[in-house]
Tab-separated table of C-alpha atoms and ligand atoms in Angstrom:
chain	number	residue	atom	x	y	z
A	174	MET	CA	54.528	37.353	89.480
A	175	PRO	CA	51.128	37.657	87.744
A	176	VAL	CA	49.503	41.075	88.058
A	177	THR	CA	46.197	40.621	89.863
A	178	LYS	CA	43.245	42.929	89.380
A	179	GLU	CA	43.762	44.463	92.783
A	180	ARG	CA	47.459	45.178	92.228
A	181	LYS	CA	46.689	46.683	88.848
A	182	SER	CA	44.091	49.083	90.206
A	183	ARG	CA	46.060	50.118	93.271
A	184	SER	CA	46.782	53.818	93.035
A	185	PRO	CA	50.436	54.846	92.623
A	186	VAL	CA	49.481	57.889	94.688
A	187	ILE	CA	49.310	55.831	97.865
A	188	ARG	CA	52.736	54.354	97.216
A	189	ALA	CA	54.125	57.859	96.731
A	190	GLY	CA	53.037	58.991	100.196
A	191	LEU	CA	50.044	61.205	99.554
A	192	ARG	CA	49.291	63.532	102.477
A	193	SER	CA	45.914	64.522	103.803
A	194	GLY	CA	44.453	67.409	101.820
A	195	GLU	CA	46.583	66.677	98.766
A	196	SER	CA	45.606	64.722	95.687
A	197	VAL	CA	47.156	64.043	92.319
A	198	ARG	CA	45.738	63.446	88.864
A	199	VAL	CA	47.772	61.781	86.125
A	200	LEU	CA	48.568	64.260	83.378
A	201	ILE	CA	51.112	62.240	81.376
A	202	SER	CA	51.536	58.546	81.997
A	203	HIS	CA	54.931	56.959	82.454
A	204	ALA	CA	54.432	55.004	79.216
A	205	ARG	CA	53.741	58.200	77.266
A	206	VAL	CA	56.836	59.808	78.733
A	207	GLN	CA	58.964	56.835	77.683
A	208	GLN	CA	57.521	56.910	74.171
A	209	ARG	CA	58.244	60.628	73.839
A	210	LEU	CA	61.812	60.160	75.110
A	211	LYS	CA	62.526	57.824	72.210
A	212	GLU	CA	61.384	60.556	69.806
A	213	LEU	CA	63.403	63.241	71.578
A	214	ALA	CA	66.508	61.051	71.484
A	215	LYS	CA	66.004	60.516	67.746
A	216	ASP	CA	65.654	64.260	67.164
A	217	ILE	CA	68.827	64.987	69.114
A	218	ARG	CA	70.774	62.233	67.359
A	219	ARG	CA	69.496	63.436	63.984
A	220	ASP	CA	71.043	66.850	64.718
A	221	PHE	CA	74.273	65.387	66.118
A	222	PRO	CA	74.610	61.926	64.553
A	223	LYS	CA	78.231	61.227	65.332
A	224	GLU	CA	79.096	63.679	68.069
A	225	ALA	CA	79.902	62.776	71.637
A	226	LEU	CA	77.079	64.302	73.665
A	227	HIS	CA	77.659	65.826	77.073
A	228	LEU	CA	74.441	66.014	79.072
A	229	ILE	CA	74.162	68.646	81.782
A	230	GLY	CA	71.449	67.685	84.236
A	231	VAL	CA	69.859	70.315	86.423
A	232	LEU	CA	69.258	68.648	89.785
A	233	LYS	CA	67.156	67.268	91.192
A	234	GLY	CA	64.138	67.214	88.918
A	235	CYS	CA	66.123	65.936	85.927
A	236	VAL	CA	67.259	62.629	87.421
A	237	PHE	CA	64.796	60.185	85.866
A	238	PHE	CA	64.509	62.195	82.665
A	239	LEU	CA	68.279	62.314	82.177
A	240	ALA	CA	68.764	58.671	83.106
A	241	ASP	CA	66.090	57.479	80.663
A	242	LEU	CA	67.075	59.885	77.883
A	243	ALA	CA	70.775	58.996	78.148
A	244	ARG	CA	69.926	55.334	77.585
A	245	GLU	CA	67.831	56.162	74.511
A	246	LEU	CA	70.495	58.348	72.921
A	247	GLY	CA	73.072	55.710	72.087
A	248	GLY	CA	76.531	56.617	70.832
A	249	GLU	CA	79.031	58.388	73.052
A	250	VAL	CA	77.308	60.079	75.966
A	251	SER	CA	78.692	61.572	79.162
A	252	PHE	CA	76.914	63.548	81.817
A	253	ASP	CA	77.416	65.961	84.651
A	254	PHE	CA	75.083	67.666	87.081
A	255	MET	CA	74.577	71.059	88.541
A	256	ALA	CA	72.165	72.280	91.158
A	257	VAL	CA	70.447	75.603	91.467
A	258	SER	CA	67.609	76.702	93.652
A	259	SER	CA	64.743	78.659	92.240
A	260	TYR	CA	61.957	77.367	94.423
A	261	GLY	CA	61.474	77.196	98.158
A	262	LYS	CA	58.777	75.136	99.721
A	263	GLY	CA	55.890	76.467	97.706
A	264	THR	CA	54.703	76.266	94.151
A	265	ASN	CA	55.545	79.747	92.953
A	266	SER	CA	58.853	80.938	91.529
A	267	THR	CA	60.649	83.613	93.506
A	268	GLY	CA	62.604	84.636	90.445
A	269	GLU	CA	65.799	84.119	92.399
A	270	VAL	CA	68.376	81.644	91.123
A	271	LYS	CA	71.178	80.503	93.388
A	272	LEU	CA	74.040	78.205	92.348
A	273	ILE	CA	74.225	75.296	94.787
A	274	LYS	CA	76.430	72.833	92.923
A	275	ASP	CA	78.705	73.680	90.010
A	276	LEU	CA	79.711	71.319	87.206
A	277	ASP	CA	82.538	68.873	87.873
A	278	VAL	CA	84.049	68.866	84.385
A	279	SER	CA	84.650	71.476	81.706
A	280	ILE	CA	82.100	71.944	78.915
A	281	GLU	CA	84.557	73.777	76.655
A	282	GLY	CA	84.605	72.479	73.066
A	283	LYS	CA	81.894	69.889	73.786
A	284	THR	CA	78.443	69.329	72.353
A	285	ASN	CA	76.431	70.036	75.468
A	286	ILE	CA	72.757	69.329	76.021
A	287	VAL	CA	71.201	70.941	79.086
A	288	VAL	CA	68.582	68.582	80.510
A	289	GLU	CA	65.813	70.326	82.463
A	290	ASP	CA	62.677	68.817	83.933
A	291	ILE	CA	60.421	71.797	83.343
A	292	LEU	CA	60.581	75.232	81.799
A	293	ASP	CA	58.338	77.546	83.774
A	294	THR	CA	59.239	81.240	84.042
A	295	GLY	CA	62.487	80.450	82.230
A	296	LEU	CA	64.549	82.388	84.779
A	297	THR	CA	66.591	79.347	85.791
A	298	LEU	CA	67.444	78.404	82.230
A	299	LYS	CA	68.290	81.990	81.292
A	300	TYR	CA	70.722	82.158	84.206
A	301	LEU	CA	72.283	78.801	83.321
A	302	LEU	CA	72.676	79.529	79.622
A	303	ARG	CA	74.452	82.809	80.365
A	304	LEU	CA	76.814	80.906	82.649
A	305	PHE	CA	77.472	78.097	80.148
A	306	GLU	CA	77.920	80.330	77.114
A	307	GLU	CA	80.929	81.954	78.796
A	308	LYS	CA	82.634	78.559	78.962
A	309	LYS	CA	83.101	78.234	75.186
A	310	PRO	CA	81.025	75.146	74.405
A	311	LYS	CA	81.123	73.824	70.844
A	312	HIS	CA	77.340	73.478	70.922
A	313	LEU	CA	74.842	74.316	73.629
A	314	ARG	CA	71.312	72.941	73.297
A	315	VAL	CA	68.449	72.525	75.729
A	316	VAL	CA	66.035	69.651	76.159
A	317	VAL	CA	63.096	69.976	78.537
A	318	LEU	CA	60.559	67.348	79.404
A	319	LEU	CA	57.780	69.851	80.107
A	320	ASP	CA	57.161	73.366	78.883
A	321	LYS	CA	54.709	75.567	80.781
A	322	ILE	CA	54.751	78.212	78.110
A	323	GLU	CA	52.039	80.441	79.658
A	324	ARG	CA	54.280	81.210	82.633
A	325	ARG	CA	57.303	82.403	80.662
A	326	ILE	CA	58.954	85.605	81.902
A	327	ALA	CA	62.496	85.261	80.541
A	328	ASP	CA	63.112	85.318	76.812
A	329	VAL	CA	64.345	81.769	76.510
A	330	ARG	CA	63.292	78.617	74.670
A	331	ALA	CA	64.252	74.973	74.577
A	332	ASP	CA	65.516	73.268	71.421
A	333	TYR	CA	63.757	70.006	72.209
A	334	ILE	CA	60.476	69.867	74.135
A	335	GLY	CA	58.794	66.741	75.460
A	336	PHE	CA	55.335	68.090	76.220
A	337	THR	CA	53.757	71.524	76.380
A	338	ILE	CA	51.527	71.592	79.449
A	339	PRO	CA	48.926	73.985	80.898
A	340	ASN	CA	49.683	76.290	83.808
A	341	GLU	CA	49.286	73.707	86.564
A	342	PHE	CA	51.685	72.584	89.250
A	343	VAL	CA	52.983	69.140	88.398
A	344	VAL	CA	54.828	66.486	90.356
A	345	GLY	CA	56.233	63.052	89.666
A	346	TYR	CA	58.894	61.581	87.376
A	347	GLY	CA	61.466	63.650	89.283
A	348	LEU	CA	59.382	66.752	89.908
A	349	ASP	CA	58.610	67.582	93.515
A	350	TYR	CA	56.459	69.550	95.847
A	351	ASP	CA	58.475	70.285	98.988
A	352	GLU	CA	60.799	67.356	98.040
A	353	ARG	CA	57.909	64.896	97.880
A	354	TYR	CA	56.319	63.026	94.949
A	355	ARG	CA	59.523	62.771	92.878
A	356	ASN	CA	59.091	58.991	92.957
A	357	LEU	CA	55.746	58.936	91.136
A	358	GLY	CA	56.175	57.216	87.779
A	359	ASP	CA	53.674	59.458	85.999
A	360	VAL	CA	53.670	63.225	85.640
A	361	CYS	CA	50.708	64.338	87.762
A	362	VAL	CA	48.905	67.553	88.609
A	363	LEU	CA	49.034	68.291	92.337
A	364	GLN	CA	45.836	69.557	93.900
A	365	PHE	CA	44.998	70.740	97.401
A	366	ASP	CA	41.648	70.696	99.115
A	367	SER	CA	40.724	72.840	102.115
A	368	ARG	CA	42.669	70.516	104.455
A	369	GLY	CA	45.879	70.810	102.427
A	370	LYS	CA	48.643	72.872	103.959
A	371	GLY	CA	49.940	74.107	100.631
A	372	LYS	CA	48.216	76.409	98.256
A	373	LEU	CA	48.245	76.848	94.536
A	374	GLU	CA	48.230	80.359	93.130
B	1414	IMP	P1	61.742	78.470	86.168
B	1414	IMP	O1	63.027	79.141	86.522
B	1414	IMP	O2	60.548	79.252	86.683
B	1414	IMP	O3	61.611	78.137	84.705
B	1414	IMP	O4	61.641	77.143	86.994
B	1414	IMP	C1	62.422	76.070	86.772
B	1414	IMP	C2	62.379	75.129	87.950
B	1414	IMP	O5	61.252	75.357	88.805
B	1414	IMP	C3	62.243	73.717	87.468
B	1414	IMP	O6	63.489	73.157	87.173
B	1414	IMP	C4	61.538	73.062	88.635
B	1414	IMP	O7	62.474	72.637	89.581
B	1414	IMP	C5	60.687	74.156	89.249
B	1414	IMP	N1	59.293	74.076	88.788
B	1414	IMP	C6	58.645	74.903	87.940
B	1414	IMP	N2	57.382	74.509	87.740
B	1414	IMP	C7	57.212	73.393	88.478
B	1414	IMP	C8	56.115	72.486	88.664
B	1414	IMP	O8	55.008	72.613	88.116
B	1414	IMP	N3	56.358	71.449	89.509
B	1414	IMP	C9	57.541	71.235	90.129
B	1414	IMP	N4	58.581	72.052	89.978
B	1414	IMP	C10	58.425	73.121	89.148
């Protein structure tokens, strides 16, 4: 179907269910994300050219990132997921990390790549790495799509970073606010006006 002018200019925000008092601004377009994923996949494959890679996705924010990255990696790739909670309904980290879903298969002796959507305070990743290191992996590396370096509390860093971003709350491409906006194709900054129920601190 040909793309008409109107279809082209229609905001993805509306399709993602924008609520009154909330607005989003594109920070990183879907196309830029896809381009960067190709580079990240190359970097990872350069470090582990022939190894079978076991991706560990941290739910739920990682879903699109992991799915797209896995397809760029080539070679032998498997993946597993785990879920932790570090955020409630708001936009600020509580510092608490709770294990909600454990891995299904062992990571022992494997070349594991933890796939995280965003590195913020780093508390979640610190907790996960401590957990994984006890399980005797052959290699343990971390790839994050976004790094909000200004917010770091824990002494932790990713081996592969998609984009370093300013201290703003972002949604889209898997990232949520109160479970919404994950389905936006772009990574967007979420903003509230006086009518918005949420608040950014
Ligand atoms: P950390 O433990 O503070 O590094 O937070 C990690 C988790 O917090 C991420 O995996 C996200 O689920 C969530 N998070 C942190 N910053 C944002 C954001 O800007 N938007 C959406 N979720 C975020």
